[in-house]
């Protein structure tokens, strides 16, 4: 058995990034950039009005000014502003030559002879200057960024309609266990519904990879071998659950050997999730996760997801919060690292009542997962603790 930190290192050391491809900007959300995005233009591209109002010369604002033009957004101004003149201008419209400020329409009133008058004591310039946000050559988004909606806006702004991104990982998923039926079926006595596969499909999709489902394999070495061979052929990663621990019908580790896998580890000093297998065959990988739904959920979040993200070119750790414990948390044994679901309330952490690895509905109330390290038995109220949001 190895520590979680060792297992994490073994897994991440195996990750080499997948090839790149161009995608439509509209499909780039959740993909990882494989190129730096560099600006080739100014933004804004011209000096523009930041408010609706009157473009004028700042030195003239204490006398009434003649309105010589109305400039809407998207129209180039036709007239030069000279002494005592102004143009009515809309937010986003191009500033006319000669003007050096825009009076807000709320700060003016009309005056006889097509004029306006400034009625306040102070005014800002209310101009967004050419290039103040973006200049040609600026690096706007780094290679390796997981694209969020705000990044899509930047791509659109500078016209990168086909960004270069890493290919999505293909992840084949199946469950093992003679006790399993599919969710649409009513379980007979001694059977339960397969929840793990659907949980993993959702987790893989949320991580931005492509899940493919291969059904349920019975606890039979022959069927298992067939299923593993079929799944590995068409995917970068295989995720299976169940059959990885010490029971009489836990055949996964021996079948992996028959299938030609290198087994890099098959047990981690962690609770939940101890019987976790990681294997490799050429450039394909397999995680055998424990059958208990909490174990497979947690192990995906802390081990499989970082691996998938690296394959897809994203090396950033997912952000963690550091928050104080809202109550004391104690445990009796401390020979394994233990992961605990928590509620986050008013910026404090409250462990959720949790009956162990099968208790997945405890996680529907969880805002995060905290860890208590090997050798430690107490997290004290008020103690700052790192929390991974889920
Ligand atoms: P195993 O790891 O195969 O020994 O399974 C451990 C526990 O998880 C057992 O109680 C199984 O019935 C349960 N389990 C296994 N696979 C699934 C699954 N796909 N969905 C829900 N529970 C499962
Ligand atoms: Mg089983």
PDB file of C-alpha atoms in Angstrom, residues 73-351:
ATOM      1  CA  UNK A  73     -22.717  54.001 -31.782  1.00  0.00           C
ATOM      2  CA  UNK A  74     -21.331  52.507 -34.986  1.00  0.00           C
ATOM      3  CA  UNK A  75     -21.361  55.813 -36.960  1.00  0.00           C
ATOM      4  CA  UNK A  76     -18.200  57.756 -37.577  1.00  0.00           C
ATOM      5  CA  UNK A  77     -18.539  61.473 -36.566  1.00  0.00           C
ATOM      6  CA  UNK A  78     -18.654  63.924 -39.487  1.00  0.00           C
ATOM      7  CA  UNK A  79     -17.971  67.201 -37.715  1.00  0.00           C
ATOM      8  CA  UNK A  80     -15.027  68.641 -35.849  1.00  0.00           C
ATOM      9  CA  UNK A  81     -15.764  70.161 -32.426  1.00  0.00           C
ATOM     10  CA  UNK A  82     -14.685  73.782 -32.264  1.00  0.00           C
ATOM     11  CA  UNK A  83     -14.877  76.373 -29.518  1.00  0.00           C
ATOM     12  CA  UNK A  84     -18.351  76.555 -27.962  1.00  0.00           C
ATOM     13  CA  UNK A  85     -19.602  73.478 -29.809  1.00  0.00           C
ATOM     14  CA  UNK A  86     -20.571  69.954 -28.801  1.00  0.00           C
ATOM     15  CA  UNK A  87     -22.058  66.816 -30.387  1.00  0.00           C
ATOM     16  CA  UNK A  88     -24.696  64.659 -28.773  1.00  0.00           C
ATOM     17  CA  UNK A  89     -23.059  61.245 -28.400  1.00  0.00           C
ATOM     18  CA  UNK A  90     -24.196  57.762 -27.354  1.00  0.00           C
ATOM     19  CA  UNK A  91     -22.278  55.279 -25.197  1.00  0.00           C
ATOM     20  CA  UNK A  92     -19.804  53.368 -27.356  1.00  0.00           C
ATOM     21  CA  UNK A  93     -19.823  55.923 -30.181  1.00  0.00           C
ATOM     22  CA  UNK A  94     -16.581  57.297 -31.588  1.00  0.00           C
ATOM     23  CA  UNK A  95     -15.400  60.564 -30.080  1.00  0.00           C
ATOM     24  CA  UNK A  96     -15.378  63.421 -32.658  1.00  0.00           C
ATOM     25  CA  UNK A  97     -12.131  65.186 -33.374  1.00  0.00           C
ATOM     26  CA  UNK A  98     -11.571  68.288 -31.259  1.00  0.00           C
ATOM     27  CA  UNK A  99     -13.482  66.901 -28.247  1.00  0.00           C
ATOM     28  CA  UNK A 100     -11.608  65.868 -25.117  1.00  0.00           C
ATOM     29  CA  UNK A 101     -14.485  64.995 -22.779  1.00  0.00           C
ATOM     30  CA  UNK A 102     -18.094  63.864 -22.615  1.00  0.00           C
ATOM     31  CA  UNK A 103     -20.628  65.497 -20.288  1.00  0.00           C
ATOM     32  CA  UNK A 104     -23.193  63.062 -18.950  1.00  0.00           C
ATOM     33  CA  UNK A 105     -26.662  63.819 -20.279  1.00  0.00           C
ATOM     34  CA  UNK A 106     -27.944  63.844 -16.653  1.00  0.00           C
ATOM     35  CA  UNK A 107     -25.513  66.713 -15.868  1.00  0.00           C
ATOM     36  CA  UNK A 108     -26.910  69.006 -18.590  1.00  0.00           C
ATOM     37  CA  UNK A 109     -30.098  70.825 -19.541  1.00  0.00           C
ATOM     38  CA  UNK A 110     -31.189  72.343 -22.817  1.00  0.00           C
ATOM     39  CA  UNK A 111     -30.676  76.007 -23.417  1.00  0.00           C
ATOM     40  CA  UNK A 112     -32.174  78.331 -26.127  1.00  0.00           C
ATOM     41  CA  UNK A 113     -30.813  78.143 -29.711  1.00  0.00           C
ATOM     42  CA  UNK A 114     -30.088  74.370 -29.931  1.00  0.00           C
ATOM     43  CA  UNK A 115     -27.691  74.606 -27.038  1.00  0.00           C
ATOM     44  CA  UNK A 116     -27.037  72.700 -23.821  1.00  0.00           C
ATOM     45  CA  UNK A 117     -25.717  73.880 -20.487  1.00  0.00           C
ATOM     46  CA  UNK A 118     -23.646  72.052 -17.880  1.00  0.00           C
ATOM     47  CA  UNK A 119     -25.446  72.235 -14.522  1.00  0.00           C
ATOM     48  CA  UNK A 120     -22.993  70.546 -12.157  1.00  0.00           C
ATOM     49  CA  UNK A 121     -19.698  71.669 -10.616  1.00  0.00           C
ATOM     50  CA  UNK A 122     -17.544  68.761 -11.642  1.00  0.00           C
ATOM     51  CA  UNK A 123     -17.290  66.356 -14.558  1.00  0.00           C
ATOM     52  CA  UNK A 124     -15.129  63.364 -15.432  1.00  0.00           C
ATOM     53  CA  UNK A 125     -13.724  63.025 -18.939  1.00  0.00           C
ATOM     54  CA  UNK A 126     -15.945  59.947 -19.537  1.00  0.00           C
ATOM     55  CA  UNK A 127     -13.814  58.629 -22.414  1.00  0.00           C
ATOM     56  CA  UNK A 128     -12.511  55.092 -22.984  1.00  0.00           C
ATOM     57  CA  UNK A 129      -9.216  55.727 -24.755  1.00  0.00           C
ATOM     58  CA  UNK A 130      -8.002  53.757 -27.753  1.00  0.00           C
ATOM     59  CA  UNK A 131      -5.923  50.752 -26.618  1.00  0.00           C
ATOM     60  CA  UNK A 132      -6.539  51.276 -22.902  1.00  0.00           C
ATOM     61  CA  UNK A 133      -7.782  47.674 -22.442  1.00  0.00           C
ATOM     62  CA  UNK A 134      -5.800  45.804 -25.090  1.00  0.00           C
ATOM     63  CA  UNK A 135      -2.752  46.704 -27.228  1.00  0.00           C
ATOM     64  CA  UNK A 136      -1.362  44.756 -30.188  1.00  0.00           C
ATOM     65  CA  UNK A 137       1.090  42.121 -28.914  1.00  0.00           C
ATOM     66  CA  UNK A 138      -0.557  41.793 -25.468  1.00  0.00           C
ATOM     67  CA  UNK A 139      -0.886  38.182 -24.302  1.00  0.00           C
ATOM     68  CA  UNK A 140      -4.565  37.871 -23.467  1.00  0.00           C
ATOM     69  CA  UNK A 141      -4.955  34.177 -22.567  1.00  0.00           C
ATOM     70  CA  UNK A 142      -2.214  31.685 -21.675  1.00  0.00           C
ATOM     71  CA  UNK A 143      -1.783  28.310 -23.304  1.00  0.00           C
ATOM     72  CA  UNK A 144      -3.122  25.682 -20.877  1.00  0.00           C
ATOM     73  CA  UNK A 145      -6.120  27.779 -19.806  1.00  0.00           C
ATOM     74  CA  UNK A 146      -9.380  25.954 -19.300  1.00  0.00           C
ATOM     75  CA  UNK A 147     -11.740  28.113 -21.340  1.00  0.00           C
ATOM     76  CA  UNK A 148     -14.581  29.788 -19.428  1.00  0.00           C
ATOM     77  CA  UNK A 149     -17.303  32.058 -20.856  1.00  0.00           C
ATOM     78  CA  UNK A 150     -15.193  35.192 -20.225  1.00  0.00           C
ATOM     79  CA  UNK A 151     -12.349  33.709 -22.296  1.00  0.00           C
ATOM     80  CA  UNK A 152     -14.787  33.078 -25.138  1.00  0.00           C
ATOM     81  CA  UNK A 153     -15.603  36.809 -25.039  1.00  0.00           C
ATOM     82  CA  UNK A 154     -11.901  37.630 -25.455  1.00  0.00           C
ATOM     83  CA  UNK A 155     -11.587  35.207 -28.393  1.00  0.00           C
ATOM     84  CA  UNK A 156     -14.615  36.825 -30.008  1.00  0.00           C
ATOM     85  CA  UNK A 157     -13.277  40.346 -29.373  1.00  0.00           C
ATOM     86  CA  UNK A 158     -10.117  39.750 -31.352  1.00  0.00           C
ATOM     87  CA  UNK A 159     -11.671  37.412 -33.898  1.00  0.00           C
ATOM     88  CA  UNK A 160     -10.120  34.059 -32.936  1.00  0.00           C
ATOM     89  CA  UNK A 161     -12.983  31.996 -34.326  1.00  0.00           C
ATOM     90  CA  UNK A 162     -11.052  28.694 -34.456  1.00  0.00           C
ATOM     91  CA  UNK A 163      -8.892  28.422 -31.323  1.00  0.00           C
ATOM     92  CA  UNK A 164      -6.343  25.615 -31.063  1.00  0.00           C
ATOM     93  CA  UNK A 165      -7.184  23.289 -28.159  1.00  0.00           C
ATOM     94  CA  UNK A 166      -6.216  19.829 -26.937  1.00  0.00           C
ATOM     95  CA  UNK A 167      -8.315  16.887 -27.997  1.00  0.00           C
ATOM     96  CA  UNK A 168     -10.791  15.771 -25.334  1.00  0.00           C
ATOM     97  CA  UNK A 169      -9.906  12.573 -23.504  1.00  0.00           C
ATOM     98  CA  UNK A 170     -12.161   9.633 -24.359  1.00  0.00           C
ATOM     99  CA  UNK A 171     -13.104   7.765 -21.228  1.00  0.00           C
ATOM    100  CA  UNK A 172     -14.726   4.309 -21.414  1.00  0.00           C
ATOM    101  CA  UNK A 173     -16.759   3.446 -18.331  1.00  0.00           C
ATOM    102  CA  UNK A 174     -18.263   0.231 -17.041  1.00  0.00           C
ATOM    103  CA  UNK A 175     -19.378  -1.268 -13.732  1.00  0.00           C
ATOM    104  CA  UNK A 176     -18.662  -4.740 -12.454  1.00  0.00           C
ATOM    105  CA  UNK A 177     -20.818  -6.814 -10.107  1.00  0.00           C
ATOM    106  CA  UNK A 178     -23.337  -9.677 -10.269  1.00  0.00           C
ATOM    107  CA  UNK A 179     -25.600  -7.676  -7.942  1.00  0.00           C
ATOM    108  CA  UNK A 180     -26.102  -4.797 -10.378  1.00  0.00           C
ATOM    109  CA  UNK A 181     -29.114  -3.921 -12.530  1.00  0.00           C
ATOM    110  CA  UNK A 182     -29.589  -0.807 -14.623  1.00  0.00           C
ATOM    111  CA  UNK A 183     -31.483   2.144 -13.088  1.00  0.00           C
ATOM    112  CA  UNK A 184     -34.603   1.595 -15.229  1.00  0.00           C
ATOM    113  CA  UNK A 185     -34.990  -1.948 -13.833  1.00  0.00           C
ATOM    114  CA  UNK A 186     -36.488  -2.910 -10.483  1.00  0.00           C
ATOM    115  CA  UNK A 187     -33.840  -4.784  -8.493  1.00  0.00           C
ATOM    116  CA  UNK A 188     -34.835  -8.338  -7.508  1.00  0.00           C
ATOM    117  CA  UNK A 189     -33.989  -9.549  -4.001  1.00  0.00           C
ATOM    118  CA  UNK A 190     -30.192  -9.275  -3.400  1.00  0.00           C
ATOM    119  CA  UNK A 191     -29.697  -6.860  -6.324  1.00  0.00           C
ATOM    120  CA  UNK A 192     -29.055  -3.079  -6.384  1.00  0.00           C
ATOM    121  CA  UNK A 193     -29.121  -0.447  -9.088  1.00  0.00           C
ATOM    122  CA  UNK A 194     -25.898   0.540 -10.824  1.00  0.00           C
ATOM    123  CA  UNK A 195     -25.292   4.136  -9.747  1.00  0.00           C
ATOM    124  CA  UNK A 196     -21.515   4.352 -10.148  1.00  0.00           C
ATOM    125  CA  UNK A 197     -21.408   4.288 -13.920  1.00  0.00           C
ATOM    126  CA  UNK A 198     -23.845   7.193 -14.187  1.00  0.00           C
ATOM    127  CA  UNK A 199     -22.043   9.147 -11.500  1.00  0.00           C
ATOM    128  CA  UNK A 200     -18.762   8.674 -13.373  1.00  0.00           C
ATOM    129  CA  UNK A 201     -20.310   9.582 -16.729  1.00  0.00           C
ATOM    130  CA  UNK A 202     -21.456  12.864 -15.159  1.00  0.00           C
ATOM    131  CA  UNK A 203     -18.086  13.497 -13.508  1.00  0.00           C
ATOM    132  CA  UNK A 204     -16.208  12.836 -16.754  1.00  0.00           C
ATOM    133  CA  UNK A 205     -18.526  15.128 -18.683  1.00  0.00           C
ATOM    134  CA  UNK A 206     -18.182  17.860 -16.049  1.00  0.00           C
ATOM    135  CA  UNK A 207     -14.400  17.552 -16.341  1.00  0.00           C
ATOM    136  CA  UNK A 208     -14.700  18.336 -20.069  1.00  0.00           C
ATOM    137  CA  UNK A 209     -13.843  14.842 -21.346  1.00  0.00           C
ATOM    138  CA  UNK A 210     -15.993  12.449 -23.400  1.00  0.00           C
ATOM    139  CA  UNK A 211     -17.612   9.566 -21.486  1.00  0.00           C
ATOM    140  CA  UNK A 212     -18.593   6.360 -23.316  1.00  0.00           C
ATOM    141  CA  UNK A 213     -20.630   3.761 -21.476  1.00  0.00           C
ATOM    142  CA  UNK A 214     -20.020   0.028 -21.828  1.00  0.00           C
ATOM    143  CA  UNK A 215     -22.603  -1.427 -19.439  1.00  0.00           C
ATOM    144  CA  UNK A 216     -22.244  -3.896 -16.576  1.00  0.00           C
ATOM    145  CA  UNK A 217     -19.743  -6.767 -16.481  1.00  0.00           C
ATOM    146  CA  UNK A 218     -20.592  -9.776 -14.317  1.00  0.00           C
ATOM    147  CA  UNK A 219     -18.043 -11.006 -11.751  1.00  0.00           C
ATOM    148  CA  UNK A 220     -16.523 -13.470 -14.183  1.00  0.00           C
ATOM    149  CA  UNK A 221     -12.913 -13.300 -15.371  1.00  0.00           C
ATOM    150  CA  UNK A 222     -13.774 -14.205 -18.965  1.00  0.00           C
ATOM    151  CA  UNK A 223     -16.413 -11.495 -19.361  1.00  0.00           C
ATOM    152  CA  UNK A 224     -14.199  -8.988 -17.559  1.00  0.00           C
ATOM    153  CA  UNK A 225     -11.285  -9.621 -19.875  1.00  0.00           C
ATOM    154  CA  UNK A 226     -13.507  -9.186 -22.920  1.00  0.00           C
ATOM    155  CA  UNK A 227     -14.983  -5.944 -21.571  1.00  0.00           C
ATOM    156  CA  UNK A 228     -11.582  -4.507 -20.666  1.00  0.00           C
ATOM    157  CA  UNK A 229     -10.167  -5.323 -24.113  1.00  0.00           C
ATOM    158  CA  UNK A 230     -13.133  -3.773 -25.902  1.00  0.00           C
ATOM    159  CA  UNK A 231     -13.072  -0.622 -23.756  1.00  0.00           C
ATOM    160  CA  UNK A 232      -9.335  -0.014 -23.862  1.00  0.00           C
ATOM    161  CA  UNK A 233      -9.231  -0.265 -27.647  1.00  0.00           C
ATOM    162  CA  UNK A 234     -11.492   2.716 -28.175  1.00  0.00           C
ATOM    163  CA  UNK A 235     -10.526   4.998 -25.299  1.00  0.00           C
ATOM    164  CA  UNK A 236      -7.621   6.850 -23.727  1.00  0.00           C
ATOM    165  CA  UNK A 237      -8.767   5.858 -20.248  1.00  0.00           C
ATOM    166  CA  UNK A 238     -10.904   3.047 -18.849  1.00  0.00           C
ATOM    167  CA  UNK A 239     -12.788   3.614 -15.604  1.00  0.00           C
ATOM    168  CA  UNK A 240     -14.357   0.583 -14.034  1.00  0.00           C
ATOM    169  CA  UNK A 241     -15.839   0.185 -10.586  1.00  0.00           C
ATOM    170  CA  UNK A 242     -16.059  -2.785  -8.261  1.00  0.00           C
ATOM    171  CA  UNK A 243     -14.203  -6.053  -8.095  1.00  0.00           C
ATOM    172  CA  UNK A 244     -10.919  -4.485  -7.032  1.00  0.00           C
ATOM    173  CA  UNK A 245     -10.721  -5.478  -3.360  1.00  0.00           C
ATOM    174  CA  UNK A 246     -10.118  -8.747  -1.497  1.00  0.00           C
ATOM    175  CA  UNK A 247     -13.423 -10.632  -1.981  1.00  0.00           C
ATOM    176  CA  UNK A 248     -13.644 -14.074  -3.601  1.00  0.00           C
ATOM    177  CA  UNK A 249     -15.192 -12.482  -6.699  1.00  0.00           C
ATOM    178  CA  UNK A 250     -12.850  -9.490  -7.024  1.00  0.00           C
ATOM    179  CA  UNK A 251     -11.139 -10.537 -10.235  1.00  0.00           C
ATOM    180  CA  UNK A 252     -10.049  -7.196 -11.674  1.00  0.00           C
ATOM    181  CA  UNK A 253      -6.341  -7.178 -10.677  1.00  0.00           C
ATOM    182  CA  UNK A 254      -5.648 -10.703 -12.019  1.00  0.00           C
ATOM    183  CA  UNK A 255      -7.626 -10.063 -15.212  1.00  0.00           C
ATOM    184  CA  UNK A 256      -5.634  -6.879 -15.807  1.00  0.00           C
ATOM    185  CA  UNK A 257      -2.452  -8.909 -15.777  1.00  0.00           C
ATOM    186  CA  UNK A 258      -3.970 -11.357 -18.299  1.00  0.00           C
ATOM    187  CA  UNK A 259      -4.948  -8.389 -20.460  1.00  0.00           C
ATOM    188  CA  UNK A 260      -1.310  -7.280 -20.593  1.00  0.00           C
ATOM    189  CA  UNK A 261      -1.507  -4.303 -18.227  1.00  0.00           C
ATOM    190  CA  UNK A 262       1.335  -2.997 -16.108  1.00  0.00           C
ATOM    191  CA  UNK A 263      -0.156  -2.488 -12.664  1.00  0.00           C
ATOM    192  CA  UNK A 264       1.413   0.641 -11.162  1.00  0.00           C
ATOM    193  CA  UNK A 265      -0.417   0.311  -7.816  1.00  0.00           C
ATOM    194  CA  UNK A 266      -3.438  -1.492  -6.428  1.00  0.00           C
ATOM    195  CA  UNK A 267      -3.978  -0.024  -2.993  1.00  0.00           C
ATOM    196  CA  UNK A 268      -3.748   3.469  -1.471  1.00  0.00           C
ATOM    197  CA  UNK A 269      -3.625   4.423   2.228  1.00  0.00           C
ATOM    198  CA  UNK A 270      -6.766   6.489   2.002  1.00  0.00           C
ATOM    199  CA  UNK A 271     -10.266   6.287   3.432  1.00  0.00           C
ATOM    200  CA  UNK A 272     -12.491   5.958   1.414  1.00  0.00           C
ATOM    201  CA  UNK A 273     -10.889   4.466  -1.679  1.00  0.00           C
ATOM    202  CA  UNK A 274      -8.202   2.061  -0.455  1.00  0.00           C
ATOM    203  CA  UNK A 275      -8.587  -0.634  -3.142  1.00  0.00           C
ATOM    204  CA  UNK A 276      -7.831   1.585  -6.127  1.00  0.00           C
ATOM    205  CA  UNK A 277      -5.945   0.081  -9.064  1.00  0.00           C
ATOM    206  CA  UNK A 278      -3.994   2.024 -11.673  1.00  0.00           C
ATOM    207  CA  UNK A 279      -2.747   0.214 -14.745  1.00  0.00           C
ATOM    208  CA  UNK A 280      -1.173   1.049 -18.063  1.00  0.00           C
ATOM    209  CA  UNK A 281      -1.042  -0.664 -21.447  1.00  0.00           C
ATOM    210  CA  UNK A 282       0.955   1.234 -24.082  1.00  0.00           C
ATOM    211  CA  UNK A 283      -0.564   4.734 -24.061  1.00  0.00           C
ATOM    212  CA  UNK A 284      -3.894   3.640 -22.565  1.00  0.00           C
ATOM    213  CA  UNK A 285      -4.699   3.807 -18.859  1.00  0.00           C
ATOM    214  CA  UNK A 286      -7.106   2.085 -16.532  1.00  0.00           C
ATOM    215  CA  UNK A 287      -8.413   3.062 -13.124  1.00  0.00           C
ATOM    216  CA  UNK A 288     -10.150   0.291 -11.199  1.00  0.00           C
ATOM    217  CA  UNK A 289     -12.157   2.191  -8.602  1.00  0.00           C
ATOM    218  CA  UNK A 290     -13.816   0.635  -5.555  1.00  0.00           C
ATOM    219  CA  UNK A 291     -17.471  -0.330  -5.949  1.00  0.00           C
ATOM    220  CA  UNK A 292     -18.700   1.789  -3.105  1.00  0.00           C
ATOM    221  CA  UNK A 293     -20.247   4.917  -4.610  1.00  0.00           C
ATOM    222  CA  UNK A 294     -18.562   7.415  -2.252  1.00  0.00           C
ATOM    223  CA  UNK A 295     -15.186   5.825  -2.913  1.00  0.00           C
ATOM    224  CA  UNK A 296     -15.543   6.014  -6.665  1.00  0.00           C
ATOM    225  CA  UNK A 297     -16.867   9.587  -6.453  1.00  0.00           C
ATOM    226  CA  UNK A 298     -14.019  10.800  -4.238  1.00  0.00           C
ATOM    227  CA  UNK A 299     -11.247   8.930  -6.052  1.00  0.00           C
ATOM    228  CA  UNK A 300     -12.439  10.368  -9.341  1.00  0.00           C
ATOM    229  CA  UNK A 301     -12.293  13.909  -7.923  1.00  0.00           C
ATOM    230  CA  UNK A 302      -8.877  13.633  -6.285  1.00  0.00           C
ATOM    231  CA  UNK A 303      -6.998  11.306  -8.644  1.00  0.00           C
ATOM    232  CA  UNK A 304      -8.704  10.629 -11.975  1.00  0.00           C
ATOM    233  CA  UNK A 305      -9.797  14.192 -12.711  1.00  0.00           C
ATOM    234  CA  UNK A 306      -6.304  15.730 -12.289  1.00  0.00           C
ATOM    235  CA  UNK A 307      -5.005  13.012 -14.655  1.00  0.00           C
ATOM    236  CA  UNK A 308      -7.687  13.766 -17.261  1.00  0.00           C
ATOM    237  CA  UNK A 309      -6.988  17.497 -16.983  1.00  0.00           C
ATOM    238  CA  UNK A 310      -3.248  16.930 -17.594  1.00  0.00           C
ATOM    239  CA  UNK A 311      -3.970  14.735 -20.607  1.00  0.00           C
ATOM    240  CA  UNK A 312      -6.065  17.578 -21.975  1.00  0.00           C
ATOM    241  CA  UNK A 313      -3.262  20.108 -21.397  1.00  0.00           C
ATOM    242  CA  UNK A 314      -4.424  21.761 -18.175  1.00  0.00           C
ATOM    243  CA  UNK A 315      -1.742  21.753 -15.482  1.00  0.00           C
ATOM    244  CA  UNK A 316      -3.389  24.194 -13.056  1.00  0.00           C
ATOM    245  CA  UNK A 317      -4.561  22.701  -9.773  1.00  0.00           C
ATOM    246  CA  UNK A 318      -8.240  23.215  -9.152  1.00  0.00           C
ATOM    247  CA  UNK A 319      -8.635  26.137  -6.745  1.00  0.00           C
ATOM    248  CA  UNK A 320      -9.000  25.332  -3.046  1.00  0.00           C
ATOM    249  CA  UNK A 321     -10.418  27.456  -0.289  1.00  0.00           C
ATOM    250  CA  UNK A 322      -8.880  27.612   3.160  1.00  0.00           C
ATOM    251  CA  UNK A 323     -11.674  27.956   5.707  1.00  0.00           C
ATOM    252  CA  UNK A 324     -11.945  27.469   9.488  1.00  0.00           C
ATOM    253  CA  UNK A 325     -13.612  24.414  11.009  1.00  0.00           C
ATOM    254  CA  UNK A 326     -17.025  25.295  12.488  1.00  0.00           C
ATOM    255  CA  UNK A 327     -16.826  22.455  15.055  1.00  0.00           C
ATOM    256  CA  UNK A 328     -14.265  19.955  16.387  1.00  0.00           C
ATOM    257  CA  UNK A 329     -13.858  16.834  14.236  1.00  0.00           C
ATOM    258  CA  UNK A 330     -12.399  13.693  15.845  1.00  0.00           C
ATOM    259  CA  UNK A 331     -11.621  10.210  14.616  1.00  0.00           C
ATOM    260  CA  UNK A 332     -10.345   7.139  16.455  1.00  0.00           C
ATOM    261  CA  UNK A 333      -7.868   5.625  13.988  1.00  0.00           C
ATOM    262  CA  UNK A 334      -5.277   7.592  12.104  1.00  0.00           C
ATOM    263  CA  UNK A 335      -3.290   5.145   9.994  1.00  0.00           C
ATOM    264  CA  UNK A 336      -4.858   6.360   6.735  1.00  0.00           C
ATOM    265  CA  UNK A 337      -5.521   9.767   5.246  1.00  0.00           C
ATOM    266  CA  UNK A 338      -9.255  10.274   5.502  1.00  0.00           C
ATOM    267  CA  UNK A 339     -11.550  12.392   3.331  1.00  0.00           C
ATOM    268  CA  UNK A 340     -14.676  13.876   4.838  1.00  0.00           C
ATOM    269  CA  UNK A 341     -17.650  15.583   3.169  1.00  0.00           C
ATOM    270  CA  UNK A 342     -18.413  19.049   4.582  1.00  0.00           C
ATOM    271  CA  UNK A 343     -21.083  21.699   4.373  1.00  0.00           C
ATOM    272  CA  UNK A 344     -19.806  25.250   3.930  1.00  0.00           C
ATOM    273  CA  UNK A 345     -21.927  27.621   6.024  1.00  0.00           C
ATOM    274  CA  UNK A 346     -21.060  31.289   6.672  1.00  0.00           C
ATOM    275  CA  UNK A 347     -17.469  30.635   5.654  1.00  0.00           C
ATOM    276  CA  UNK A 348     -17.003  27.723   8.081  1.00  0.00           C
ATOM    277  CA  UNK A 349     -16.710  23.979   7.580  1.00  0.00           C
ATOM    278  CA  UNK A 350     -19.136  21.482   9.124  1.00  0.00           C
ATOM    279  CA  UNK A 351     -18.532  17.754   8.575  1.00  0.00           C
TER     280      UNK A 351
END
